[in-house]
Amino acid sequence: MRKELLQLKRDKLTFGMIVGIPVMQMLLFGFAINTDVRNLVAGVANEADSHLSRQLIADLEQTQVLRIDYVVASPDELESLLRGGKISIGIYIPPDFDRRSIDARRSAAQLLVDGVDPTVLGVANQIRNLPLKFDTIAGQKERASTFEVRPYFNPEHRSSVFVIPGLMGMILTLTMMLFTAVAVVREREHGNLELLINTPISTTQLMTGKVIPYILIGLIQLTLIMAVGDLLFSVPIRGSILELYIASSVFIAANLALGLFVSTVVKTQFQAIQVTIFFLMPSILITGFVFPFEGMPGIIQVIGEALPTTHYIRLTRGIMLRGATLFEMRMELLALAVFTLIAMVAAIQRFTKRLD
Amino acid sequence: MTSETEFAIRASGLTKTFGSLTAVDHLDLDVPKALVYGFLGPNGSGKTTAIRLLCGLLTPTEGSATVLGHVVPGDASQLKPKIGYMTQKFSLYGDLTIQENLEFIADVYSYPRRDRRARVEDLIERYNLDQQRNQFAGTMSGGQKQRLALACAVLNRPKLLLLDEPTSAVDPKSRRDFWEKLFALANEGTTILVSTHYMDEAERCHRLAILDHGKKVADGAPAELQAATGMSVVEIATDDTAAVQFELKKLPEIRSITQLGVRLRALIPDSRKNPVAFIESHLSSLALNGKVVQVEASLEDVFVAVTQDDEKLDTAA
């Protein structure tokens, strides 16, 4: 036992992890996991444009659950904003809104909801009964909800549809990062590296040689996940499969490059695995995989934006579920490419063909 | 530029420290071309560090070295294609076959594609690896691993081979074969620097340097070193080795004494004339019997003489 403690004390990284993991976990769980979502981005198409409808929109904003960033003319435009992932909820107020609002059997307006995310759907259900101003007195009267909720992209409310595109990101992050994270340290531990760095091979050759075969493996893995997703869970792929593969290749490369960088920093394979887990945790918690990105505080969102998984999950959900095109989501792809480049350059810089 | 044509390696004042430990201490080295040059020294004497400095894997703390006309570690990248390096620990891939390992090394050296197959076949034949061609390197015996490592080290036809204790995990027969291969390479013009802690191997080298605590304590051809020990070597045959050893150890003139079966082998500085008579008279005065003869110094005696010398200096200082 004494020996274990002594060894632990020598292994600075493991020691850091013992302290770092619980602290980071607490911070992430505490701040990020907030199912009580605020400031969901919304768009409005108000075709009634009456006093009553403007009052309703103002009331909605007052709840602070929604933040109305887009005001458009037609429900079609709301749909396209929804597909591009720009908004989570579209508020459609029909021209006959005032008349509908007196009729207790009909709902007065519609909420067009990105039904993929259960939290967003929950928010929609929560605000659907928002009372109209004039009937606060006659509140006892039984009436239909103010809004009719129309979930898009996932009409059957199946959670697998929400989970699987994110899961793809998760599985690829874990496996790809591990592949390269152990790649360099393994050779160091086995003594292969001492021979290898004594050959004319260049660092760039060595590094790209470690990345390229695994991109292929990653794509095979992706195919497998999608096949299972389709056969067992009937997860749709509404957009282009080719575009999904392109986006995935860049994401896989990003993880491999990150793994490679880790590999140049750590000393043992065990440490490499620890660091990978350290990265995996935020990838689950603050990328929008489980908990909605909008619900997180600003600083956590900034960290989330720096993680490739965040962008990839947006891409997969966009392409697979909403039928978005890569062009519509080009900023996400660009973010992944930039990340890959930075991680790769950092790995090459860190790796020296020396032993000291 | 005579130095470039005559010497494969020239080093002056080469020093490497790790924290408070000086692994290599002001090493001066001239290794002539096309010879087998040995580094003889005990474990921790700086052999591995010296070799790593020479191939540019480590940056010297002080001093400089020129290897095949390239200054290391600055010009290490130009040097790499011209040297072959065999690490102390087996450093090829255990999960690849012999053939795959060789092909990988050919790749890494960008060996010309059209000659690659022929070169790999040639090496497999030359280093008797044909039987194990498709065997995983990890499952091979020590001797086979070593032959594979040498085959990989010479694949790119290096002008200089650096071998770090290549025979430490190998049986005597394989060691003999291995040295045959080294001499064949030297005859073809390859310079070979080999580190070892085996005396019999050191004796085979054309020239050698004895390292101790990071310092070069002697260098030259083995015969020269044996002739220039400055020591007489006597062997004492006796019934009571323990008592004789105990008594002789007390004498300040005895540099070292060690037991070889029923005989004792002692080193006595040349300054003491007639060592045989000196020992005999000393033993008879103590009423101990012993037959004393003077013998030729072996390389082990040289090694003991120079390394112990250093220790005495250390304690005196």
XYZ file of C-alpha atoms in Angstrom:
673
model
C 0.000 0.000 0.000
C 2.844 2.326 0.865
C 4.398 1.486 -2.469
C 1.183 2.403 -4.307
C 1.076 5.769 -2.583
C 4.733 6.402 -3.328
C 4.275 5.573 -6.989
C 1.186 7.725 -7.110
C 3.094 10.640 -5.654
C 5.757 10.268 -8.381
C 3.200 10.230 -11.179
C 2.397 13.944 -11.263
C -0.233 13.634 -13.968
C -2.241 10.945 -12.196
C -1.990 12.961 -9.046
C -3.328 15.993 -10.897
C -6.166 13.899 -12.268
C -7.175 12.784 -8.798
C -7.701 16.392 -7.828
C -8.727 17.692 -11.244
C -11.415 15.215 -12.177
C -13.743 15.711 -9.207
C -13.354 19.487 -9.260
C -13.970 19.714 -12.967
C -16.826 17.271 -12.757
C -18.498 19.339 -10.060
C -18.079 22.554 -12.014
C -19.418 21.032 -15.193
C -22.322 19.225 -13.599
C -23.166 22.151 -11.408
C -23.216 24.813 -14.057
C -23.861 23.057 -17.293
C -26.538 20.647 -16.341
C -29.486 22.861 -16.270
C -32.610 21.369 -17.697
C -34.426 24.537 -16.709
C -33.596 26.149 -20.003
C -33.561 29.866 -20.601
C -33.047 31.938 -23.700
C -33.886 29.347 -26.316
C -33.436 31.057 -29.643
C -36.799 31.624 -31.301
C -38.277 33.212 -34.393
C -41.651 34.866 -34.882
C -43.958 35.068 -37.846
C -46.847 37.271 -36.814
C -49.426 37.306 -39.573
C -52.165 38.741 -37.380
C -50.156 41.746 -36.220
C -52.903 42.717 -33.790
C -52.656 44.300 -30.387
C -53.476 40.992 -28.768
C -50.832 39.058 -30.730
C -48.132 41.622 -29.942
C -49.129 41.376 -26.309
C -48.708 37.586 -26.458
C -45.227 37.866 -27.967
C -44.235 40.344 -25.304
C -45.509 37.951 -22.632
C -43.489 35.127 -24.142
C -40.323 37.214 -24.048
C -41.113 38.185 -20.483
C -40.874 34.537 -19.397
C -37.184 34.665 -20.457
C -37.535 31.118 -21.674
C -37.372 32.319 -25.244
C -35.194 34.897 -26.870
C -36.689 36.138 -30.095
C -33.815 36.706 -32.497
C -35.656 36.440 -35.793
C -38.796 38.143 -36.979
C -39.974 36.813 -40.338
C -43.045 37.114 -42.533
C -44.198 33.543 -43.110
C -44.268 30.109 -41.478
C -42.175 28.801 -44.398
C -39.329 31.023 -43.338
C -39.652 29.743 -39.783
C -39.327 26.199 -41.101
C -36.161 27.020 -42.982
C -34.639 28.701 -39.914
C -35.520 25.605 -37.948
C -33.871 23.299 -40.487
C -30.679 25.309 -40.564
C -30.472 25.040 -36.780
C -30.727 28.811 -36.363
C -33.748 28.619 -34.072
C -35.168 25.956 -31.801
C -38.717 27.253 -31.713
C -40.787 29.149 -34.254
C -43.856 31.070 -33.127
C -46.498 31.279 -35.793
C -49.450 33.579 -35.258
C -52.056 33.110 -37.989
C -54.004 36.043 -39.518
C -57.218 34.963 -37.750
C -55.491 34.908 -34.381
C -57.892 37.316 -32.640
C -60.928 35.326 -33.716
C -59.353 32.001 -32.749
C -58.450 33.290 -29.350
C -62.090 33.737 -28.368
C -62.952 30.258 -29.523
C -62.234 28.022 -26.566
C -62.118 24.843 -28.626
C -59.288 25.929 -30.874
C -55.736 26.902 -30.070
C -54.919 30.397 -31.128
C -51.403 30.013 -32.528
C -48.712 27.440 -33.323
C -45.292 26.623 -31.933
C -43.058 25.048 -34.590
C -40.562 23.086 -32.551
C -37.307 21.338 -33.313
C -38.703 18.090 -31.946
C -35.367 16.375 -31.955
C -34.327 17.771 -28.610
C -36.607 16.607 -25.778
C -35.685 19.609 -23.659
C -36.872 21.997 -26.350
C -40.039 19.990 -26.666
C -40.470 20.214 -22.913
C -40.118 23.970 -23.029
C -42.727 24.164 -25.765
C -45.146 22.114 -23.702
C -44.480 24.332 -20.752
C -45.353 27.549 -22.572
C -48.222 26.241 -24.651
C -50.709 27.125 -21.903
C -49.475 30.656 -21.470
C -52.696 32.534 -20.763
C -53.896 35.164 -23.169
C -54.153 38.536 -21.466
C -57.853 39.126 -21.847
C -59.038 35.889 -20.317
C -57.151 36.069 -17.052
C -60.454 36.877 -15.370
C -62.367 34.158 -17.123
C -59.506 31.759 -16.415
C -61.693 29.068 -14.923
C -63.322 28.394 -18.235
C -62.041 25.183 -19.860
C -60.271 25.992 -23.095
C -57.800 24.510 -25.551
C -54.152 25.564 -25.122
C -53.049 28.888 -26.445
C -50.563 27.184 -28.731
C -50.680 24.071 -30.755
C -47.219 22.439 -30.560
C -45.977 21.077 -33.857
C -42.797 19.065 -33.400
C -40.685 18.913 -36.519
C -38.166 16.247 -37.605
C -39.185 13.759 -34.953
C -42.970 13.495 -35.045
C -42.985 10.206 -33.114
C -41.009 11.728 -30.201
C -38.472 8.932 -30.254
C -35.494 9.728 -28.074
C -33.180 7.468 -30.112
C -33.513 9.962 -32.950
C -32.094 12.616 -30.667
C -29.465 10.454 -29.046
C -27.893 8.561 -31.934
C -26.371 11.415 -33.964
C -24.765 12.650 -30.750
C -23.708 9.152 -29.844
C -21.829 8.950 -33.126
C -19.777 11.907 -31.978
C -19.217 10.314 -28.600
C -18.090 6.944 -29.923
C -15.784 8.514 -32.484
C -14.272 10.869 -29.905
C -13.452 8.038 -27.545
C -12.096 5.525 -30.026
C -10.266 7.889 -32.341
C -8.605 9.873 -29.603
C -7.505 6.695 -27.847
C -5.982 5.294 -31.020
C -3.565 8.135 -31.467
C -3.213 9.104 -27.810
C -1.468 5.809 -27.153
C 0.236 5.706 -30.550
C 3.401 7.620 -29.764
C 3.708 6.616 -26.098
C 3.279 2.969 -26.995
C 6.247 3.173 -29.329
C 8.164 5.020 -26.673
C 7.356 2.357 -24.074
C 8.239 -0.501 -26.402
C 11.476 1.198 -27.391
C 10.452 1.418 -31.052
C 10.666 5.167 -30.966
C 14.394 5.291 -30.253
C 15.003 3.371 -33.445
C 12.447 5.311 -35.430
C 13.807 8.741 -34.582
C 17.207 7.552 -35.665
C 15.977 7.044 -39.197
C 15.589 9.775 -41.816
C 11.781 9.797 -41.379
C 10.486 13.334 -40.783
C 8.213 14.316 -37.918
C 5.449 15.317 -40.308
C 5.668 11.964 -42.087
C 5.585 10.156 -38.779
C 2.562 12.119 -37.586
C 0.511 11.929 -40.767
C 1.387 8.245 -40.989
C -0.244 7.834 -37.611
C -3.401 9.732 -38.556
C -4.374 8.667 -42.065
C -4.968 4.930 -41.529
C -7.210 5.717 -38.579
C -9.413 8.094 -40.573
C -10.305 5.079 -42.656
C -10.979 3.013 -39.550
C -13.107 5.847 -38.201
C -15.202 5.923 -41.356
C -15.736 2.173 -41.149
C -16.833 2.648 -37.566
C -19.180 5.423 -38.650
C -20.742 3.161 -41.274
C -21.297 0.544 -38.607
C -22.951 2.989 -36.223
C -25.213 4.300 -38.956
C -26.177 0.811 -40.085
C -27.138 -0.146 -36.528
C -28.913 3.195 -36.105
C -30.923 2.551 -39.224
C -31.733 -1.123 -38.661
C -32.451 -1.088 -34.949
C -33.591 2.432 -34.249
C -34.727 3.626 -37.684
C -32.814 6.866 -37.330
C -33.305 8.744 -40.579
C -30.622 10.316 -42.730
C -32.522 13.128 -44.381
C -29.542 14.979 -45.801
C -26.758 13.780 -48.097
C -24.818 10.729 -46.925
C -21.760 11.960 -48.795
C -21.860 15.227 -46.883
C -22.207 13.301 -43.643
C -19.054 11.349 -44.510
C -17.170 14.518 -45.380
C -18.140 16.150 -42.093
C -17.245 12.948 -40.226
C -13.820 12.692 -41.873
C -12.923 16.164 -40.669
C -14.236 15.369 -37.191
C -12.289 12.108 -37.050
C -9.140 13.929 -38.160
C -9.731 16.515 -35.417
C -9.887 13.816 -32.747
C -6.894 11.959 -34.125
C -4.842 15.146 -34.158
C -5.901 15.916 -30.597
C -4.969 12.373 -29.554
C -1.609 12.737 -31.217
C -0.965 15.939 -29.326
C -1.870 14.206 -26.061
C 0.524 11.454 -27.029
C 3.418 13.875 -27.284
C 2.679 15.270 -23.827
C 2.108 12.171 -21.704
C 4.720 9.672 -20.608
C 2.830 6.398 -20.386
C -0.114 4.702 -22.082
C -2.000 4.813 -18.803
C -1.673 8.588 -18.685
C -2.824 8.777 -22.293
C -6.017 6.930 -21.377
C -6.585 9.200 -18.396
C -6.259 12.342 -20.475
C -8.636 10.918 -23.065
C -11.253 10.336 -20.387
C -10.606 13.820 -19.126
C -11.537 15.150 -22.580
C -14.435 12.773 -23.006
C -16.268 14.069 -19.964
C -16.872 17.609 -21.208
C -17.617 16.110 -24.612
C -20.616 14.390 -23.059
C -21.710 17.144 -20.734
C -21.249 20.473 -22.435
C -21.508 19.807 -26.141
C -25.279 19.607 -26.337
C -25.174 15.823 -26.479
C -27.467 15.384 -23.487
C -28.161 18.837 -22.140
C -29.146 21.757 -24.349
C -26.304 24.067 -25.187
C -28.523 27.152 -24.746
C -29.091 26.339 -21.103
C -25.413 26.694 -20.191
C -23.735 29.781 -18.799
C -21.582 31.853 -21.163
C -18.195 30.610 -20.047
C -19.230 26.974 -20.383
C -20.555 27.739 -23.858
C -17.165 29.178 -24.797
C -15.442 25.990 -23.638
C -18.064 23.964 -25.449
C -17.414 25.835 -28.691
C -13.751 24.888 -28.398
C -14.573 21.178 -28.385
C -14.872 19.490 -31.779
C -17.709 17.267 -30.575
C -19.987 20.302 -30.126
C -19.681 21.195 -33.781
C -19.940 17.630 -34.946
C -23.146 16.989 -33.025
C -24.670 20.066 -34.633
C -23.559 18.789 -38.021
C -24.890 15.264 -37.580
C -28.222 16.419 -36.183
C -28.511 18.962 -38.955
C -27.661 16.614 -41.792
C -29.310 13.457 -40.506
C -32.437 14.761 -38.822
C -33.209 18.124 -40.355
C -31.913 17.449 -43.839
C -29.618 20.468 -43.696
C -26.865 20.844 -46.286
C -23.186 21.150 -45.497
C -23.245 24.582 -47.073
C -25.899 25.745 -44.601
C -23.663 24.499 -41.791
C -20.299 25.516 -43.225
C -19.231 27.418 -40.119
C -19.384 24.229 -38.063
C -17.267 22.408 -40.623
C -14.785 25.253 -40.702
C -14.492 25.148 -36.910
C -13.593 21.446 -37.089
C -11.016 22.033 -39.806
C -9.359 24.835 -37.852
C -9.267 22.660 -34.739
C -7.624 19.808 -36.671
C -4.984 22.094 -38.088
C -4.095 23.630 -34.738
C -3.893 20.263 -32.971
C -1.769 18.779 -35.751
C 0.685 21.662 -35.826
C 0.910 21.575 -32.028
C 1.631 17.833 -32.093
C 4.350 18.228 -34.719
C 5.881 21.119 -32.794
C 5.900 19.156 -29.532
C 7.459 16.075 -31.048
C 11.225 16.277 -31.315
C 13.487 13.697 -32.807
C 15.538 13.831 -29.645
C 15.443 11.976 -26.398
C 16.270 14.924 -24.163
C 40.123 17.689 -44.577
C 42.192 14.676 -43.564
C 40.024 14.161 -40.513
C 37.026 13.514 -42.700
C 38.736 10.902 -44.728
C 40.494 9.118 -41.896
C 37.989 9.233 -39.100
C 34.355 8.285 -38.965
C 33.889 9.914 -35.589
C 35.756 12.728 -33.905
C 34.623 14.075 -30.584
C 36.239 16.490 -28.209
C 35.193 17.330 -24.708
C 31.816 15.686 -25.233
C 29.849 16.024 -22.003
C 26.309 15.195 -20.996
C 24.824 15.799 -17.594
C 21.429 14.742 -16.287
C 20.760 16.910 -13.273
C 23.664 16.301 -10.899
C 24.780 13.147 -12.711
C 27.511 13.469 -15.313
C 26.823 10.563 -17.637
C 29.533 11.413 -20.150
C 32.463 13.453 -18.917
C 34.692 15.279 -21.433
C 34.979 12.419 -23.855
C 37.587 12.741 -26.602
C 37.228 10.209 -29.346
C 38.821 9.432 -32.695
C 37.304 6.456 -34.442
C 39.115 5.487 -37.649
C 37.064 4.321 -40.600
C 36.296 0.691 -41.470
C 37.232 -0.644 -38.055
C 35.356 -2.289 -35.251
C 35.704 0.123 -32.361
C 34.599 -0.951 -28.906
C 33.242 0.873 -25.898
C 34.064 -1.235 -22.880
C 32.646 -0.268 -19.547
C 30.523 -1.438 -16.654
C 26.804 -0.673 -16.456
C 26.214 3.029 -15.943
C 29.598 4.029 -17.331
C 28.008 6.217 -20.017
C 28.230 3.916 -23.033
C 24.608 4.306 -24.080
C 24.607 8.053 -23.469
C 27.788 8.424 -25.531
C 26.243 6.524 -28.433
C 23.056 8.570 -28.221
C 25.100 11.765 -28.267
C 26.952 10.562 -31.338
C 23.816 9.858 -33.343
C 22.224 13.146 -32.374
C 19.528 11.751 -30.088
C 20.818 13.800 -27.191
C 22.151 17.323 -27.115
C 25.558 17.525 -25.479
C 25.831 19.759 -22.432
C 29.330 20.657 -23.538
C 31.775 19.817 -26.299
C 31.096 18.717 -29.831
C 31.282 15.754 -32.132
C 31.641 15.287 -35.859
C 30.205 12.083 -37.223
C 30.865 11.217 -40.882
C 31.647 14.896 -41.420
C 28.380 16.109 -39.865
C 28.265 18.096 -36.677
C 25.802 16.544 -34.239
C 23.180 17.178 -33.161
C 22.814 20.143 -35.538
C 23.213 18.175 -38.763
C 21.575 15.035 -37.392
C 18.992 14.958 -40.171
C 21.683 14.673 -42.861
C 23.477 12.069 -40.798
C 20.489 9.777 -40.192
C 20.404 8.132 -43.651
C 24.094 7.240 -43.308
C 24.008 5.520 -39.946
C 22.489 2.323 -38.654
C 21.586 2.089 -35.001
C 20.860 -0.952 -32.918
C 19.305 -0.117 -29.583
C 20.114 -1.959 -26.411
C 16.513 -3.093 -26.076
C 14.904 -4.861 -29.035
C 13.135 -2.025 -30.804
C 11.435 -3.590 -33.779
C 7.774 -4.458 -33.910
C 6.887 -7.682 -32.117
C 3.552 -7.917 -33.878
C 5.051 -7.742 -37.364
C 6.793 -10.612 -39.132
C 10.469 -10.481 -40.030
C 9.694 -9.640 -43.605
C 7.191 -6.940 -42.628
C 9.667 -5.377 -40.213
C 12.326 -5.220 -42.917
C 9.876 -3.768 -45.422
C 8.807 -1.170 -42.883
C 12.400 -0.118 -42.278
C 12.929 0.089 -46.046
C 9.897 2.396 -46.178
C 11.180 4.556 -43.380
C 14.523 4.986 -45.122
C 12.765 5.621 -48.465
C 14.839 2.811 -49.929
C 14.453 2.890 -53.748
C 11.267 0.999 -54.573
C 12.516 -1.156 -57.402
C 15.481 -2.519 -55.401
C 13.527 -2.931 -52.209
C 12.373 -6.513 -52.684
C 15.823 -7.677 -53.713
C 17.439 -5.913 -50.740
C 15.012 -7.461 -48.235
C 15.541 -10.928 -49.766
C 19.283 -10.423 -49.675
C 19.211 -9.494 -45.982
C 16.899 -12.379 -45.079
C 19.361 -14.751 -46.699
C 22.481 -13.102 -45.375
C 21.271 -13.076 -41.775
C 19.789 -16.605 -41.865
C 16.232 -15.442 -41.339
C 14.654 -17.437 -44.152
C 13.103 -20.055 -41.846
C 11.434 -17.412 -39.690
C 10.485 -15.077 -42.523
C 6.787 -15.131 -41.607
C 7.215 -15.472 -37.870
C 6.238 -12.593 -35.598
C 9.334 -10.837 -34.342
C 8.006 -10.892 -30.767
C 8.056 -14.695 -30.624
C 11.659 -15.128 -31.789
C 14.666 -16.170 -29.724
C 17.250 -13.645 -28.566
C 19.683 -14.608 -31.315
C 17.059 -14.317 -34.032
C 15.875 -10.947 -32.752
C 19.436 -9.739 -32.767
C 20.019 -10.888 -36.346
C 16.837 -9.123 -37.408
C 17.882 -5.945 -35.609
C 21.259 -6.037 -37.348
C 19.605 -6.682 -40.714
C 17.388 -3.635 -40.153
C 20.319 -1.500 -39.031
C 22.323 -2.274 -42.177
C 19.395 -2.146 -44.604
C 20.210 1.291 -45.909
C 23.916 0.364 -46.294
C 25.109 2.756 -43.597
C 28.700 3.931 -43.486
C 28.600 3.798 -39.705
C 26.913 1.277 -37.441
C 26.267 2.116 -33.814
C 25.524 -0.963 -31.750
C 24.522 -0.569 -28.132
C 25.280 -3.790 -26.225
C 24.048 -5.869 -29.121
C 24.845 -9.250 -27.604
C 23.576 -8.878 -24.067
C 20.648 -11.283 -24.561
C 22.344 -13.822 -26.774
C 23.999 -17.235 -26.289
C 27.773 -17.694 -26.962
C 27.269 -19.419 -30.309
C 25.058 -16.601 -31.591
C 27.576 -14.086 -30.313
C 30.327 -15.715 -32.340
C 28.169 -15.662 -35.460
C 27.241 -12.091 -34.784
C 30.866 -11.010 -34.622
C 31.600 -12.815 -37.885
C 28.919 -10.647 -39.464
C 30.414 -7.505 -37.955
C 33.850 -8.249 -39.349
C 32.352 -8.974 -42.754
C 30.717 -5.538 -42.647
C 33.945 -3.861 -41.520
C 35.789 -5.530 -44.395
C 33.264 -3.972 -46.750
C 34.197 -0.556 -45.355
C 31.592 -0.002 -42.645
C 32.774 1.596 -39.445
C 31.311 -0.124 -36.426
C 31.060 1.296 -32.945
C 29.976 -1.355 -30.495
C 29.496 -1.105 -26.758
C 29.886 -4.114 -24.530
C 30.713 -5.237 -21.046
C 32.087 -8.601 -22.181
C 35.882 -8.874 -22.144
C 36.011 -11.485 -24.884
C 34.051 -9.181 -27.168
C 36.223 -6.216 -26.343
C 39.269 -8.310 -27.241
C 37.869 -8.840 -30.714
C 37.688 -5.107 -31.462
C 40.342 -3.453 -33.599
C 40.464 -0.622 -31.138
C 38.601 0.154 -27.981
C 37.986 2.795 -25.385
C 37.416 1.885 -21.764
C 34.779 4.035 -20.108
C 34.307 4.441 -16.405
C 31.989 6.910 -14.706
C 31.551 8.720 -18.004
C 35.276 9.216 -18.527
C 37.504 7.538 -21.046
C 40.175 5.909 -18.889
C 42.125 4.161 -21.647
C 42.046 3.620 -25.357
C 43.989 1.807 -28.034
C 44.248 -1.608 -29.637
C 43.591 -4.430 -27.138
C 47.202 -5.669 -27.385
C 48.567 -2.157 -26.821
C 46.389 -1.735 -23.789
C 47.501 -5.092 -22.415
C 51.159 -4.155 -22.941
C 50.774 -0.742 -21.359
C 48.941 -1.510 -18.156
C 51.855 -0.504 -16.002
C 51.059 -3.598 -13.981
C 52.551 -7.011 -13.476
C 50.127 -9.857 -13.233
C 50.965 -12.810 -11.024
C 49.068 -15.973 -10.371
C 49.407 -17.742 -7.049
C 48.458 -21.398 -6.777
C 47.739 -22.256 -3.159
C 45.804 -24.645 -0.897
C 44.592 -21.917 1.365
C 43.230 -19.293 -1.026
C 41.186 -17.525 1.623
C 44.099 -16.889 3.968
C 46.466 -15.874 1.179
C 43.902 -13.511 -0.308
C 43.228 -12.020 3.123
C 46.930 -11.408 3.797
C 47.804 -10.082 0.356
C 44.927 -7.641 0.373
C 46.617 -5.849 3.253
C 49.673 -5.034 1.102
C 49.564 -1.539 -0.388
C 51.438 -2.840 -3.474
C 48.578 -5.137 -4.446
C 46.246 -3.200 -6.705
C 43.684 -5.960 -6.942
C 43.366 -9.629 -6.153
C 40.747 -12.031 -7.373
C 40.162 -15.749 -7.163
C 40.107 -18.091 -10.163
C 39.299 -21.533 -8.770
C 42.386 -22.681 -6.792
C 44.471 -19.769 -8.045
C 44.613 -16.131 -7.094
C 45.344 -13.423 -9.629
C 46.971 -10.239 -8.387
C 47.867 -6.932 -10.034
C 51.035 -5.234 -8.878
C 52.324 -1.919 -10.232
C 55.477 -2.098 -12.369
C 57.217 0.168 -9.860
C 57.630 -2.895 -7.666
C 60.445 -4.864 -9.265
C 60.529 -8.667 -9.090
C 56.893 -9.117 -8.125
C 57.185 -12.910 -8.023
C 60.019 -12.848 -5.480
C 58.248 -10.138 -3.506
C 55.077 -12.183 -3.098
C 56.945 -15.425 -2.421
C 59.019 -13.898 0.356
C 55.986 -12.234 1.873
C 54.053 -15.511 1.921
C 56.909 -17.512 3.405
C 57.345 -14.923 6.145
C 53.729 -15.622 7.062
C 54.284 -19.376 6.805
C 51.790 -19.675 3.945
C 52.529 -21.854 0.944
C 51.992 -20.746 -2.652
C 53.450 -21.172 -6.100
C 53.794 -17.779 -7.793
C 54.157 -17.236 -11.556
C 54.038 -14.093 -13.654
C 51.507 -14.150 -16.510
C 50.444 -11.936 -19.424
C 47.944 -9.219 -18.647
C 44.496 -9.962 -19.993
C 42.053 -7.305 -21.050
C 40.167 -7.894 -17.839
C 43.332 -6.998 -15.933
C 43.605 -3.834 -17.971
C 40.011 -3.049 -17.237
C 40.441 -3.628 -13.524
C 43.686 -1.664 -13.475
C 42.297 1.438 -15.153
C 38.919 1.496 -13.456
C 40.288 0.872 -9.967
C 42.882 3.507 -10.558
C 40.112 5.953 -11.066
C 38.357 4.916 -7.890
C 41.550 5.425 -5.887
C 41.928 8.856 -7.401
C 38.360 9.631 -6.440
C 38.845 8.682 -2.816
C 42.195 10.458 -2.652
C 40.727 13.682 -4.003
